[in-house]
Short mmCIF file of C-alpha atoms in Angstrom, two decimals:
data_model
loop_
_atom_site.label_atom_id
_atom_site.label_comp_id
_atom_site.label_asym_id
_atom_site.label_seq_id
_atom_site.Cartn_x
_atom_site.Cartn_y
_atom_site.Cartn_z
CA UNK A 1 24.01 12.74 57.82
CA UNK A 2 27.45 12.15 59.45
CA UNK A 3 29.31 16.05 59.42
CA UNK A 4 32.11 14.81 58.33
CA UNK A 5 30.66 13.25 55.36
CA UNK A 6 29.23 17.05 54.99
CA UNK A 7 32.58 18.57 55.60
CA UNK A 8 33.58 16.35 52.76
CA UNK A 9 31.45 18.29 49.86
CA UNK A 10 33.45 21.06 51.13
CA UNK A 11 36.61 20.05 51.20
CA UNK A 12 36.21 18.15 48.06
CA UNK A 13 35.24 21.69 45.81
CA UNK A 14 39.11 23.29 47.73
CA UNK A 15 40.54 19.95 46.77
CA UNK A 16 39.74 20.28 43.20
CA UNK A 17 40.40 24.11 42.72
CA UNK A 18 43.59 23.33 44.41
CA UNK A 19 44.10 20.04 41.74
CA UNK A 20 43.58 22.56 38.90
CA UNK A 21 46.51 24.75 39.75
CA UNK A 22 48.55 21.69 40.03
CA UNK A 23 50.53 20.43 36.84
CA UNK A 24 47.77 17.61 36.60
CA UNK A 25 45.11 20.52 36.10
CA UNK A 26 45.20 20.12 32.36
CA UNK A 27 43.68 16.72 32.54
CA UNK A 28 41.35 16.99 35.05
CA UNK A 29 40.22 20.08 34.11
CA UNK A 30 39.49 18.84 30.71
CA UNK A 31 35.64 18.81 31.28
CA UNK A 32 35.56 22.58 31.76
CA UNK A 33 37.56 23.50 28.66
CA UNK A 34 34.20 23.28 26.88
CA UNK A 35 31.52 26.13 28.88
CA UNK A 36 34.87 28.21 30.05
CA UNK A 37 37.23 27.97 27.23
CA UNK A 38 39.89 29.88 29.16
CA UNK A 39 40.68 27.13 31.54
CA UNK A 40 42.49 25.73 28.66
CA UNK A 41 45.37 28.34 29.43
CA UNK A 42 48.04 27.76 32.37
CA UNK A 43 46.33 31.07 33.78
CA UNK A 44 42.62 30.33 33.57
CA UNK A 45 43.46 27.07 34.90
CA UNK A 46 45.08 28.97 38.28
CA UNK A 47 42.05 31.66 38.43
CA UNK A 48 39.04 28.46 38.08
CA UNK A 49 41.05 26.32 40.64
CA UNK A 50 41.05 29.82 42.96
CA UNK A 51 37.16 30.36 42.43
CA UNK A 52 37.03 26.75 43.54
CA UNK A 53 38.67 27.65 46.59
CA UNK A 54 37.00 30.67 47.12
CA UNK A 55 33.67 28.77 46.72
CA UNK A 56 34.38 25.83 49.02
CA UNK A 57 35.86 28.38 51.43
CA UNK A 58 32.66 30.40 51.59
CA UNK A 59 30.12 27.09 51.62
CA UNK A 60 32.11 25.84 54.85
CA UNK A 61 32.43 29.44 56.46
CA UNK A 62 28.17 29.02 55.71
CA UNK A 63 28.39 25.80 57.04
CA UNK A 64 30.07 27.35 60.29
CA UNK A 65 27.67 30.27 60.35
CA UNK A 66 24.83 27.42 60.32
CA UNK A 67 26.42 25.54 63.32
CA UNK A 68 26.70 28.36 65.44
CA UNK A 69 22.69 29.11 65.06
CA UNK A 70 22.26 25.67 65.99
CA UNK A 71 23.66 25.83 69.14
CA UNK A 72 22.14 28.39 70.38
CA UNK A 73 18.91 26.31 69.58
CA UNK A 74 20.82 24.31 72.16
CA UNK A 75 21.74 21.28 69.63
CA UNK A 76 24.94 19.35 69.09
CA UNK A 77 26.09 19.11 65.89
CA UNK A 78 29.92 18.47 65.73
CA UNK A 79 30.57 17.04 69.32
CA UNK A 80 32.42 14.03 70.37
CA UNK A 81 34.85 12.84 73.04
CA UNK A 82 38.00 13.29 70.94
CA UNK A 83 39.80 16.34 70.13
CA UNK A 84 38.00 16.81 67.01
CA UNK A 85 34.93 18.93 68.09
CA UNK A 86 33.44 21.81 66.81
CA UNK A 87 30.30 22.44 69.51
CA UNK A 88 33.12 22.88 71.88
CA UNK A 89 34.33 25.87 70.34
CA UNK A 90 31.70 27.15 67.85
CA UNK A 91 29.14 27.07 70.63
CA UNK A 92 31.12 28.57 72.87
CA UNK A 93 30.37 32.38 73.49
CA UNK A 94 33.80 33.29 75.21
CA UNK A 95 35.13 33.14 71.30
CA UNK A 96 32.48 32.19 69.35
CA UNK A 97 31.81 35.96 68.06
CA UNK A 98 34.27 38.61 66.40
CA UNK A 99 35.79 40.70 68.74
CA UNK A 100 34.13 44.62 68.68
CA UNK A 101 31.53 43.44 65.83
CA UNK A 102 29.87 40.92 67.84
CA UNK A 103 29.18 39.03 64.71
CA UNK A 104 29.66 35.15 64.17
CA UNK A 105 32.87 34.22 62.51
CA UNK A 106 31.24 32.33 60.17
CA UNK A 107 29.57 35.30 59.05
CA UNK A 108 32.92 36.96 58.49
CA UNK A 109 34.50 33.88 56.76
CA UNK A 110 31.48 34.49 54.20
CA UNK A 111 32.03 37.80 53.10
CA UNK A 112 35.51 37.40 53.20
CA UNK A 113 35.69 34.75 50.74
CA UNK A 114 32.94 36.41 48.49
CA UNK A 115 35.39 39.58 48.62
CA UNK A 116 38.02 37.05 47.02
CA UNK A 117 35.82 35.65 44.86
CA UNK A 118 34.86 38.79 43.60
CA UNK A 119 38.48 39.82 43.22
CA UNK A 120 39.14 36.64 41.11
CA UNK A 121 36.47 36.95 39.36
CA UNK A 122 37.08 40.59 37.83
CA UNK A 123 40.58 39.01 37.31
CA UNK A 124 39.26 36.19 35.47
CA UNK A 125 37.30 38.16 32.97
CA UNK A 126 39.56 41.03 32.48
CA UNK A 127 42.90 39.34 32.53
CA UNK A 128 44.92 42.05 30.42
CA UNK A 129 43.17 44.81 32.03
CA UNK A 130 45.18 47.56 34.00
CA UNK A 131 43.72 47.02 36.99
CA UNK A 132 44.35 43.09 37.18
CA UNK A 133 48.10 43.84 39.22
CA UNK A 134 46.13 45.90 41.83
CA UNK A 135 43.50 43.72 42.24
CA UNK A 136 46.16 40.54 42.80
CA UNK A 137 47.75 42.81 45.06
CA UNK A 138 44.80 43.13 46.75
CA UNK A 139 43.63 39.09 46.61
CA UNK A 140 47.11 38.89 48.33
CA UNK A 141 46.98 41.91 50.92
CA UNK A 142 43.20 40.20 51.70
CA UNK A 143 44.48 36.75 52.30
CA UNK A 144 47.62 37.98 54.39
CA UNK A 145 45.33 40.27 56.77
CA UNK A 146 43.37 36.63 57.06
CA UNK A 147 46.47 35.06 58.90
CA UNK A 148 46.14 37.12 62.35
CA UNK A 149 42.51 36.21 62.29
CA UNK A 150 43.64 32.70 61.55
CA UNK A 151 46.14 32.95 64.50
CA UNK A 152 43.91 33.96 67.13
CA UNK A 153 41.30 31.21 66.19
CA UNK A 154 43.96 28.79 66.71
CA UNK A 155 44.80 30.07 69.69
CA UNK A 156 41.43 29.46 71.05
CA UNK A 157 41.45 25.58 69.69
CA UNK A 158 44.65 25.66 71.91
CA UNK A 159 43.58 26.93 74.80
CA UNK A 160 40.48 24.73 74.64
CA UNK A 161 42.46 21.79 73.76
CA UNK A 162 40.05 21.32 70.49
CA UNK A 163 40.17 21.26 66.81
CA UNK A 164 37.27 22.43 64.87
CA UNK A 165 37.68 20.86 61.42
CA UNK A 166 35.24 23.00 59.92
CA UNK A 167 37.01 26.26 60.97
CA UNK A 168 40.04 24.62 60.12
CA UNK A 169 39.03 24.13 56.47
CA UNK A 170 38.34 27.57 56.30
CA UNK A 171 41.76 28.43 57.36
CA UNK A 172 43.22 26.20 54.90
CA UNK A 173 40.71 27.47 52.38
CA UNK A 174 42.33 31.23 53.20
CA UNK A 175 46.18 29.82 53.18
CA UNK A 176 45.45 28.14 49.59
CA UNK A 177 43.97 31.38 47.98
CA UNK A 178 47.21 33.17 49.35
CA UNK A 179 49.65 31.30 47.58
CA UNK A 180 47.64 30.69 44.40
CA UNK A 181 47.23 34.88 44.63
CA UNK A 182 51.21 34.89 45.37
CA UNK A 183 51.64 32.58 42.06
CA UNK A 184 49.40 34.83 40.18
CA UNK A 185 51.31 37.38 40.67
CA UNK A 186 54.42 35.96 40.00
CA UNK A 187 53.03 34.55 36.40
CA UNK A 188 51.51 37.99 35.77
CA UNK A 189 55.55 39.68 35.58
CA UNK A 190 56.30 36.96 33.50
CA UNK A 191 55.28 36.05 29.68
CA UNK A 192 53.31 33.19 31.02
CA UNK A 193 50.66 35.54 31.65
CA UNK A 194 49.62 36.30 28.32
CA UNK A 195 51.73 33.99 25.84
CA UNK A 196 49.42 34.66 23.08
CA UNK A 197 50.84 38.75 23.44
CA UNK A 198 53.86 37.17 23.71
CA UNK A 199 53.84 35.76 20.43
CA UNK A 200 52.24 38.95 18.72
CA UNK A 201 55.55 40.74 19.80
CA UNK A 202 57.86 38.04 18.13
CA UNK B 1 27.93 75.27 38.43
CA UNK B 2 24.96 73.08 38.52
CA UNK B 3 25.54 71.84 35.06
CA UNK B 4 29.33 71.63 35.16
CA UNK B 5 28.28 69.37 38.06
CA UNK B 6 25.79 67.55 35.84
CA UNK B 7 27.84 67.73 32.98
CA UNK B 8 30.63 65.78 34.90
CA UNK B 9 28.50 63.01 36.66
CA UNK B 10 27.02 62.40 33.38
CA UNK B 11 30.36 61.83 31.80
CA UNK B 12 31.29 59.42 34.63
CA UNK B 13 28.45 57.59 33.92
CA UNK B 14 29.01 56.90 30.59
CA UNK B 15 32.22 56.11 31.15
CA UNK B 16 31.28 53.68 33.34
CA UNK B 17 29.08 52.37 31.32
CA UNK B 18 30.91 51.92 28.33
CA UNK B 19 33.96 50.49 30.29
CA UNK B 20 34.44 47.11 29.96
CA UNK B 21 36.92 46.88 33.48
CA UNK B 22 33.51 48.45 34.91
CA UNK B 23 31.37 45.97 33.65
CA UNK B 24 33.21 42.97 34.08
CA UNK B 25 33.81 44.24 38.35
CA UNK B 26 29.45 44.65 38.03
CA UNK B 27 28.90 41.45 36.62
CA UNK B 28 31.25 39.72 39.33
CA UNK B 29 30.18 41.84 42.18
CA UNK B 30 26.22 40.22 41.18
CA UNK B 31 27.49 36.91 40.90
CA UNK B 32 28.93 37.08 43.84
CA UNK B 33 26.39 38.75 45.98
CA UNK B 34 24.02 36.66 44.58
CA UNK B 35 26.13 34.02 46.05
CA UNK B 36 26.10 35.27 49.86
CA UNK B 37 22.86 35.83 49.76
CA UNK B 38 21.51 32.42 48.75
CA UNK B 39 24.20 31.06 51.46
CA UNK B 40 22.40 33.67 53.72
CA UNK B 41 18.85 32.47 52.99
CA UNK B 42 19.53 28.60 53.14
CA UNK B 43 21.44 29.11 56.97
CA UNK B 44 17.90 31.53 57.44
CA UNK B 45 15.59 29.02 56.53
CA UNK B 46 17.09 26.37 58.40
CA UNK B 47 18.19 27.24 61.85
CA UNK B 48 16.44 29.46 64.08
CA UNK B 49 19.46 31.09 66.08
CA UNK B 50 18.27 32.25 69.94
CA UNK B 51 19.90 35.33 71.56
CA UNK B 52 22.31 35.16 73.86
CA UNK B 53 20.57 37.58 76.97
CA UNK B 54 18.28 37.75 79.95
CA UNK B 55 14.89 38.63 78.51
CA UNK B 56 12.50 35.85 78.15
CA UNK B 57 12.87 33.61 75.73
CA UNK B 58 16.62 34.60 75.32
CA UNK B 59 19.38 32.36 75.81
CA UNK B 60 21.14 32.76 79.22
CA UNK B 61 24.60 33.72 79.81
CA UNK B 62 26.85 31.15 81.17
CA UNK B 63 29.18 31.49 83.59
CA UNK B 64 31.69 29.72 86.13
CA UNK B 65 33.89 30.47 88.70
CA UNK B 66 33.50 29.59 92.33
CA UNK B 67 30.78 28.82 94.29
CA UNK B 68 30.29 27.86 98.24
CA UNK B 69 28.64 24.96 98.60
CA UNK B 70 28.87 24.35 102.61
CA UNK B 71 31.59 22.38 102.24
CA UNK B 72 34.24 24.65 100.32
CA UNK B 73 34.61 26.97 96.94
CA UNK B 74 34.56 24.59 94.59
CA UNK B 75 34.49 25.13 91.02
CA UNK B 76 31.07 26.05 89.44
CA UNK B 77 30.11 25.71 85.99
CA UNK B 78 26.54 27.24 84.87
CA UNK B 79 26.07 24.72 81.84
CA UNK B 80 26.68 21.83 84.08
CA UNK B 81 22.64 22.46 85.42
CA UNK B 82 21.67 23.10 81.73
CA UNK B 83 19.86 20.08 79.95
CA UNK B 84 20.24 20.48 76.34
CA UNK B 85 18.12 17.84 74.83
CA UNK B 86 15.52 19.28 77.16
CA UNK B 87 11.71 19.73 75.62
CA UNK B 88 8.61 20.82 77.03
CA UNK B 89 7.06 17.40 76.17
CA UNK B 90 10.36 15.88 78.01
CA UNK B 91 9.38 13.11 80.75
CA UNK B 92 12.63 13.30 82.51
CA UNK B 93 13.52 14.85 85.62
CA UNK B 94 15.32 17.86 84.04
CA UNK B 95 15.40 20.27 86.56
CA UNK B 96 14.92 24.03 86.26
CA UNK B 97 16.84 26.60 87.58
CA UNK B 98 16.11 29.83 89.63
CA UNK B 99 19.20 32.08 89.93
CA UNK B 100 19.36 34.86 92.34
CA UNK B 101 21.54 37.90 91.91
CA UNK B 102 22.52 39.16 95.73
CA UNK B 103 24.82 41.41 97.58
CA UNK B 104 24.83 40.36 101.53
CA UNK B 105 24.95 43.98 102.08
CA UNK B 106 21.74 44.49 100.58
CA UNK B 107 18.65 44.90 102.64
CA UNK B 108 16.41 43.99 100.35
CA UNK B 109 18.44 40.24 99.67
CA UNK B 110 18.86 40.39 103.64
CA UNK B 111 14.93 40.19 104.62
CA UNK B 112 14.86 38.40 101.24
CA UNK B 113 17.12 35.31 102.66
CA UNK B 114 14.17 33.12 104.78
CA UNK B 115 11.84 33.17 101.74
CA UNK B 116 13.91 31.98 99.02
CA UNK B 117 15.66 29.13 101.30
CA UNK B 118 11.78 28.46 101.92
CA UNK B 119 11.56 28.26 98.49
CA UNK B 120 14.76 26.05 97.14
CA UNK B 121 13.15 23.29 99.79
CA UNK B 122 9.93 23.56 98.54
CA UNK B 123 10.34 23.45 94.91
CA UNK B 124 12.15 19.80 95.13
CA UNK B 125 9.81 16.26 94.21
CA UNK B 126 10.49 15.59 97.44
CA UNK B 127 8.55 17.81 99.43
CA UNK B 128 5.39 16.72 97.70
CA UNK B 129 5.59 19.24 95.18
CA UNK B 130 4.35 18.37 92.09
CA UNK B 131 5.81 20.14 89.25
CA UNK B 132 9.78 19.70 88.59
CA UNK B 133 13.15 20.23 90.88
CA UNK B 134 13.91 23.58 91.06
CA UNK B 135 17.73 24.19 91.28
CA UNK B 136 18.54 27.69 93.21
CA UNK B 137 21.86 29.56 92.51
CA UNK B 138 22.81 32.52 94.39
CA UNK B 139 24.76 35.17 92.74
CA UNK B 140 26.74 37.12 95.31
CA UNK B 141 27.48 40.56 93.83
CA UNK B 142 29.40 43.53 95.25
CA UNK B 143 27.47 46.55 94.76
CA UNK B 144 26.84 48.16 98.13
CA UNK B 145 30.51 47.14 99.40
CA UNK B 146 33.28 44.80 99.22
CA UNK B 147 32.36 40.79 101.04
CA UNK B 148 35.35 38.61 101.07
CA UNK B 149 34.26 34.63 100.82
CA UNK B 150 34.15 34.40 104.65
CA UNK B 151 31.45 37.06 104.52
CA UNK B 152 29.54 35.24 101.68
CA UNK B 153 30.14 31.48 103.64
CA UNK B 154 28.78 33.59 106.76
CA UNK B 155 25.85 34.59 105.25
CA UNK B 156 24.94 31.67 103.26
CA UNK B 157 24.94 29.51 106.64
CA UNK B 158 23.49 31.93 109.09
CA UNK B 159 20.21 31.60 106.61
CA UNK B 160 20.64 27.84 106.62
CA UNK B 161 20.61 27.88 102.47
CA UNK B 162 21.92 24.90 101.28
CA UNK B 163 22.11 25.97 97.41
CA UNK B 164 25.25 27.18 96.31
CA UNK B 165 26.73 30.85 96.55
CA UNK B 166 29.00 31.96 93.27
CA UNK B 167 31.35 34.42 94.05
CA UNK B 168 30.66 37.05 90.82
CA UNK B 169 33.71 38.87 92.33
CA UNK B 170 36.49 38.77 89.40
CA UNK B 171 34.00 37.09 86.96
CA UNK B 172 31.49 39.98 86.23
CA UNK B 173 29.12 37.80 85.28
CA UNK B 174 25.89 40.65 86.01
CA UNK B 175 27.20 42.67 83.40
CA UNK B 176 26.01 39.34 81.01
CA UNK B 177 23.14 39.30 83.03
CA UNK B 178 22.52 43.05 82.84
CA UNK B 179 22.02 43.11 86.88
CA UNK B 180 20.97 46.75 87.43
CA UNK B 181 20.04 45.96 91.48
CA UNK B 182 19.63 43.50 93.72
CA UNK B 183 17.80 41.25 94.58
CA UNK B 184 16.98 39.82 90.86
CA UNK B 185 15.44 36.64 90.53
CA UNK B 186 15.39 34.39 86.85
CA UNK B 187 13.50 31.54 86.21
CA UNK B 188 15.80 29.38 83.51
CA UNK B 189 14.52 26.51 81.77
CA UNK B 190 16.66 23.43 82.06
CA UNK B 191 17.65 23.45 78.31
CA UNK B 192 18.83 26.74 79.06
CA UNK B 193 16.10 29.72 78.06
CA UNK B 194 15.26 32.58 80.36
CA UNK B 195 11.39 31.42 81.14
CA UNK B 196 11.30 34.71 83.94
CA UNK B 197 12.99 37.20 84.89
CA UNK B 198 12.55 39.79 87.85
CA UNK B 199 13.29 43.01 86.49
CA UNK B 200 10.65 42.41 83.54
CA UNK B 201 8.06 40.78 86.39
CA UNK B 202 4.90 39.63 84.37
CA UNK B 203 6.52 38.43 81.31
CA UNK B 204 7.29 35.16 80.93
CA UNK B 205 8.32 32.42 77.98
CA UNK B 206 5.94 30.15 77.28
CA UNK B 207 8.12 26.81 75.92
CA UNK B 208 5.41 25.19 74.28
CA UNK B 209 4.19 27.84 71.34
CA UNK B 210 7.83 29.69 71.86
CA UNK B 211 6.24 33.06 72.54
CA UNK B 212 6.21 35.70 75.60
CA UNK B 213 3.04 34.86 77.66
CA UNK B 214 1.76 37.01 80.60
CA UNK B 215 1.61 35.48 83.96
CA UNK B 216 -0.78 36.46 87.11
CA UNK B 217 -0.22 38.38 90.53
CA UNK B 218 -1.54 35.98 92.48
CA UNK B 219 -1.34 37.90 95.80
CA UNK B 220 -2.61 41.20 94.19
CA UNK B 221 0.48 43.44 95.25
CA UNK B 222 1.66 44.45 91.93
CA UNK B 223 4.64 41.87 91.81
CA UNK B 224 5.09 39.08 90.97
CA UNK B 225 7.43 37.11 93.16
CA UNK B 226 9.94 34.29 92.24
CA UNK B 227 7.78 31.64 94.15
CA UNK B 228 4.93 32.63 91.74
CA UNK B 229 6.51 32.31 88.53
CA UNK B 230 7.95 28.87 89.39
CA UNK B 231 4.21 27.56 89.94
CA UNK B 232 3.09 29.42 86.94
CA UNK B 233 5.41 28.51 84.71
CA UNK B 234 6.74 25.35 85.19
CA UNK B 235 2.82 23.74 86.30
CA UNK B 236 1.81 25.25 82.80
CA UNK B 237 3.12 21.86 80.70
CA UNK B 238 3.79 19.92 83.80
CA UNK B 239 7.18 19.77 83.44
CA UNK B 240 8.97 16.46 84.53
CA UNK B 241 6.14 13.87 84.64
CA UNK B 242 7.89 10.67 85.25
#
């Protein structure tokens, strides 16, 4: 199978979390209302779109993680004359590995987006607990530290002249779950929240 | 003591237990390990992911830089010898590759120098030999003193070589290669794979049932020599037989 029809399932779990937390979430997210009656709200909407993220974030960073054993089997599977080529940099051992662990960054794309997934998760089914503002804080803090790491990746697609799309849906994967955290946190100051405590107070 | 201790971990305990925030952060944490795992097990069971080192059977370290070739330093690139697609059962001329690690101010590479120039003529199709081109690569390596690249050119033509000579000076490449002392010899296979390498002597990687294999001593004096692993080795599955 083509990869980019691969990279497609991916990207096509981020584009729906990311459709959920739109405005037209309430429609298209109709179908879940059912098994996970909280997605009806405004905020289970934003936390099932964010687990969709999270998910498609970590099946990619897999997907990566798969590559790179590949090519050491001394395959090619994301290669091709134009600047869209993942071999190029994925198989290549000058940056292919995290600096000081040694490990792929696939491997670290994986547990970091099962760290956010975890996060969302507790958020998801203890929304009005006291820890839910220190563990968006900490979806937020984990998604910022991701943008050096995201930095010095693109710096190596520079410098080699290459894109990887994979890694690159990662990255966008990582930038998504930062804003939706930032937007969570913002709703959690406000009544939007929790408008059914809202009402109890009037 | 001991039971205020016990009395206090058993508390915590229950309160964890009976929490609710605790339970919800357990129930996540097993989805989601759950999760990494069974992405863990599916990239397990379906790639088989080779080392990057010098032992047999390991992947070997690329590396590129400059290298003499008789004409001038021109730029070298290690993967450019590699054949990827490369199998044992392969019919195509992919050739193999010997590398030598060497420091001109070595004895040992000095009395060393006939023999393996001996060698990168005779392991070629056409000098009637019947297994495949073997490409030689000399390493040049400063460990006994400094060389500049008129030292290396020097030495490379007074022993009438006429395989390349990478300068390692700047790139470090033994550290990849884990080059303790020189002379060290490796036997790569053209997709790549350290078949033999000098410093382990009678191991070698067998392509075929992708497992260490021991080769002979032909000549009886407790080493085996470069010369003997390439007709070991490389006769074994015939290598390029078209």
């Amino acid at each position: 199978m083509n990869e980019y029809v691969i990279l497609s399932f991916h990207a096509v779990i981020i584009l729906y979390g990311v459709l959920l937390m739109t405005p037209i979430g309430e429609a298209i997210g109709s179908i879940l209302v059912n098994k996970w009656p909280s997605t009806s709200t405004k905020r289970g909407r934003m936390l099932a779109g964010l687990m969709f993220v999270c998910t498609g974030g970590f099946t990619v960073s897999a997907h990566t993680l798969w590559m790179h054993n590949k090519l050491s089997e001394g395959g090619s599977v994301c290669s091709g004359s134009s600047i869209l080529n993942c071999d190029g940099l994925i198989g290549n051992p000058d940056y292919n590995t995290v600096p000081f662990i040694g490990q792929p960054w696939g491997l670290l794309g994986m547990v970091a987006f099962c760290v956010l997934l975890w996060i969302v998760v507790v958020i998801a089914k203890e929304p009005l607990a006291f820890s839910t503002p220190t563990f968006l804080k900490a979806g937020l803090g984990a998604t910022i530290a991701g943008l050096p790491v995201i930095g010095l990746l693109v710096s190596y697609e520079i410098k080699e002249g290459l894109i990887c799309p994979f890694c690159t849906t990662a990255h966008i994967a990582n930038i998504i779950a930062m804003v939706a955290f930032f937007v969570l946190f913002k709703m959690y100051e406000s009544d939007e929240w929790a408008p059914e405590l809202k009402k109890t107070r009037k | 003591m001991g039971k205020d201790w016990l009395e206090l971990t058993s508390e915590i305990m229950n309160n964890l237990y009976r929490s609710e925030e605790a339970s919800a952060r357990g129930d996540a944490a097993l989805i989601v390990i759950s999760l990494f795992f069974a992405g863990l097990l599916v990239v397990a069971f379906t790639s088989n992911p080779i080392a990057t080192g010098t032992k047999p059977g390991e992947r070997a370290p690329l590396f590129s830089g400059k290298a003499y070739n008789g004409d001038g330093w021109e730029t070298f690139v290690f993967d450019d010898l590699l054949t990827p697609e490369w199998t044992p059962n392969s019919t195509d001329d992919a050739p193999w590759i010997a590398v030598e690690f060497m420091d001109r101010l070595c004895g040992h590479c000095v009395s060393a120098a006939s023999e393996v120039g001996d060698w990168s003529e005779t392991y070629v199709k056409t000098s009637n030999w019947p297994g495949p081109d073997v490409l030689f690569v000399a390493v040049h390596v400063e460990f006994q003193g400094s060389s500049s690249r008129a030292d290396i050119e020097d030495f490379r033509d007074s022993n009438g070589h006429t395989f390349p000579y990478f300068d390692d000076d700047g790139v470090g490449s033994f550290k990849d290669w884990d080059i303790g002392a020189t002379p060290t010899y490796f036997l790569v296979q053209p997709n790549g794979i350290v078949a033999w390498n000098s410093g382990i002597q009678n191991l070698a990687w067998d392509a075929v049932s992708e497992e260490s294999i021991t080769i002979g001593d032909p000549n009886g004096d407790q080493r085996v020599k470069l010369n003997e692993a390439i007709e070991q080795i490389t006769l074994s599955y015939g290598g390029a037989t078209e």
